[in-house]
Short mmCIF file of C-alpha atoms in Angstrom, two decimals:
data_model
loop_
_atom_site.label_atom_id
_atom_site.label_comp_id
_atom_site.label_asym_id
_atom_site.label_seq_id
_atom_site.Cartn_x
_atom_site.Cartn_y
_atom_site.Cartn_z
CA UNK A 1 192.88 183.55 53.10
CA UNK A 2 195.31 180.71 53.60
CA UNK A 3 197.80 179.70 50.95
CA UNK A 4 199.51 176.36 51.10
CA UNK A 5 202.69 175.38 49.27
CA UNK A 6 202.55 172.47 46.85
CA UNK A 7 205.06 170.65 44.68
CA UNK A 8 205.50 171.70 41.05
CA UNK A 9 203.74 169.58 38.47
CA UNK A 10 206.35 168.88 35.77
CA UNK A 11 205.64 170.13 32.27
CA UNK A 12 203.01 172.68 33.32
CA UNK A 13 205.04 175.86 33.44
CA UNK A 14 204.85 176.36 37.21
CA UNK A 15 201.51 174.81 38.15
CA UNK A 16 201.57 173.58 41.77
CA UNK A 17 199.32 170.92 43.25
CA UNK A 18 198.29 169.79 46.72
CA UNK A 19 198.50 166.04 46.70
CA UNK A 20 198.09 165.10 50.35
CA UNK A 21 194.29 164.91 50.64
CA UNK A 22 194.34 163.57 54.19
CA UNK A 23 196.46 166.44 55.42
CA UNK A 24 194.34 169.04 53.63
CA UNK A 25 191.07 167.44 54.85
CA UNK A 26 192.44 167.53 58.43
CA UNK A 27 193.43 171.18 58.01
CA UNK A 28 189.95 172.05 56.67
CA UNK A 29 188.42 170.24 59.62
CA UNK A 30 190.65 172.17 62.07
CA UNK A 31 189.97 175.52 60.37
CA UNK A 32 186.20 174.93 60.32
CA UNK A 33 185.69 177.41 57.47
CA UNK A 34 182.32 179.08 57.02
CA UNK A 35 182.89 179.27 53.24
CA UNK A 36 185.20 177.56 50.74
CA UNK A 37 186.40 178.91 47.41
CA UNK A 38 188.37 176.58 45.13
CA UNK A 39 189.94 177.45 41.80
CA UNK A 40 191.91 174.24 41.13
CA UNK A 41 189.47 172.16 39.10
CA UNK A 42 191.78 169.15 39.00
CA UNK A 43 193.48 168.22 42.24
CA UNK A 44 191.11 170.05 44.62
CA UNK A 45 187.78 169.08 43.01
CA UNK A 46 187.17 166.64 45.89
CA UNK A 47 186.87 169.55 48.37
CA UNK A 48 183.34 170.18 47.10
CA UNK A 49 182.25 166.83 48.52
CA UNK A 50 184.10 167.64 51.76
CA UNK A 51 182.30 170.98 52.00
CA UNK A 52 178.88 169.42 51.30
CA UNK A 53 179.40 166.85 54.06
CA UNK A 54 180.62 169.60 56.43
CA UNK A 55 177.62 171.80 55.44
CA UNK A 56 179.96 174.53 54.25
CA UNK A 57 178.89 176.56 51.20
CA UNK A 58 181.52 176.03 48.50
CA UNK A 59 182.26 177.73 45.23
CA UNK A 60 184.35 176.39 42.35
CA UNK A 61 185.86 179.12 40.18
CA UNK A 62 186.37 178.20 36.54
CA UNK A 63 188.35 180.36 34.18
CA UNK A 64 189.24 177.68 31.60
CA UNK A 65 187.63 174.62 30.06
CA UNK A 66 188.36 171.15 31.36
CA UNK A 67 188.24 169.72 27.85
CA UNK A 68 190.84 172.26 26.78
CA UNK A 69 193.15 171.27 29.62
CA UNK A 70 192.66 167.59 28.83
CA UNK A 71 193.50 168.19 25.17
CA UNK A 72 196.71 169.93 26.14
CA UNK A 73 197.58 166.78 28.10
CA UNK A 74 197.16 164.76 24.89
CA UNK A 75 193.57 163.42 25.03
CA UNK A 76 191.81 163.37 21.65
CA UNK A 77 188.96 165.89 21.31
CA UNK A 78 186.07 163.42 21.70
CA UNK A 79 187.58 161.70 24.74
CA UNK A 80 188.47 165.08 26.29
CA UNK A 81 184.89 166.34 25.87
CA UNK A 82 183.35 163.16 27.30
CA UNK A 83 185.75 163.18 30.27
CA UNK A 84 185.20 166.89 30.86
CA UNK A 85 181.41 166.43 30.81
CA UNK A 86 181.65 163.70 33.42
CA UNK A 87 184.02 165.73 35.62
CA UNK A 88 181.93 168.91 35.26
CA UNK A 89 178.72 167.06 36.13
CA UNK A 90 180.33 165.84 39.34
CA UNK A 91 181.75 169.29 40.04
CA UNK A 92 178.36 170.97 39.58
CA UNK A 93 176.77 168.46 41.95
CA UNK A 94 179.48 168.83 44.59
CA UNK A 95 179.64 172.62 44.82
CA UNK A 96 176.99 175.08 45.91
CA UNK A 97 177.89 177.29 42.98
CA UNK A 98 180.22 177.19 39.99
CA UNK A 99 181.49 180.67 39.10
CA UNK A 100 182.75 181.03 35.56
CA UNK A 101 184.85 184.11 34.80
CA UNK A 102 184.12 184.03 31.07
CA UNK A 103 181.46 182.82 28.65
CA UNK A 104 184.18 180.54 27.29
CA UNK A 105 184.53 178.77 30.66
CA UNK A 106 180.76 178.75 31.20
CA UNK A 107 180.05 176.94 27.91
CA UNK A 108 180.89 173.42 29.08
CA UNK A 109 178.69 173.78 32.15
CA UNK A 110 175.82 175.01 29.98
CA UNK A 111 176.44 172.02 27.70
CA UNK A 112 175.79 169.59 30.59
CA UNK A 113 172.74 171.54 31.85
CA UNK A 114 174.27 172.62 35.19
CA UNK A 115 171.87 175.00 36.93
CA UNK A 116 174.15 176.33 39.68
CA UNK A 117 176.48 178.22 37.32
CA UNK A 118 176.94 181.98 37.31
CA UNK A 119 179.24 184.15 35.25
CA UNK A 120 181.29 186.75 37.13
CA UNK A 121 184.16 188.36 35.21
CA UNK A 122 187.39 188.74 37.08
CA UNK A 123 188.46 192.28 37.78
CA UNK A 124 192.18 192.31 37.23
CA UNK A 125 194.63 194.91 38.37
CA UNK A 126 195.76 196.80 35.29
CA UNK A 127 199.07 198.54 35.06
CA UNK A 128 199.49 201.01 32.23
CA UNK A 129 202.95 202.14 33.24
CA UNK A 130 201.81 205.06 35.39
CA UNK A 131 198.85 203.93 37.47
CA UNK A 132 196.93 200.89 38.69
CA UNK A 133 193.22 200.37 38.42
CA UNK A 134 190.92 197.51 39.32
CA UNK A 135 188.94 197.46 36.13
CA UNK A 136 188.41 194.34 34.03
CA UNK A 137 191.27 194.68 31.55
CA UNK A 138 192.21 191.23 30.34
CA UNK A 139 190.46 188.37 28.65
CA UNK A 140 187.91 187.95 25.94
CA UNK A 141 185.99 191.08 25.05
CA UNK A 142 188.44 193.51 26.66
CA UNK A 143 191.12 195.66 25.17
CA UNK A 144 194.27 195.39 27.22
CA UNK A 145 196.30 197.30 24.67
CA UNK A 146 199.73 198.06 26.10
CA UNK A 147 198.57 197.39 29.65
CA UNK A 148 199.82 194.47 31.63
CA UNK A 149 197.50 192.51 33.90
CA UNK A 150 198.91 191.13 37.09
#
């Protein structure tokens, strides 16, 4: 796994973005990956097209809804939904697979009829104060109780 630093996006509570597409595309070309996993549905969505052209299987991981993100950025509900549907349609076409970590995230891909979507819950590391375990402990349908997920 390779992690690249990116500048902070103001007003997002610490979200970082990679804005230099040319540099990242050149790095991907140099690395010649045999697989690509992307979890930034905004600034890195274009890497699905890169992967398809390079004949590299690519997965987009979705743990939120695009329309929800767009609404937090101030778009009205109808506009957010329409924009999300257009973005998600392009995402589903660009990636070999879209992996949704929750039914909540999967809903908007089901809404557009995407057929390359699978649901795979994240297994988080749970810390209950005395031990760690790798069981799914956070998110909808789980009971985190006093545990902290990290």
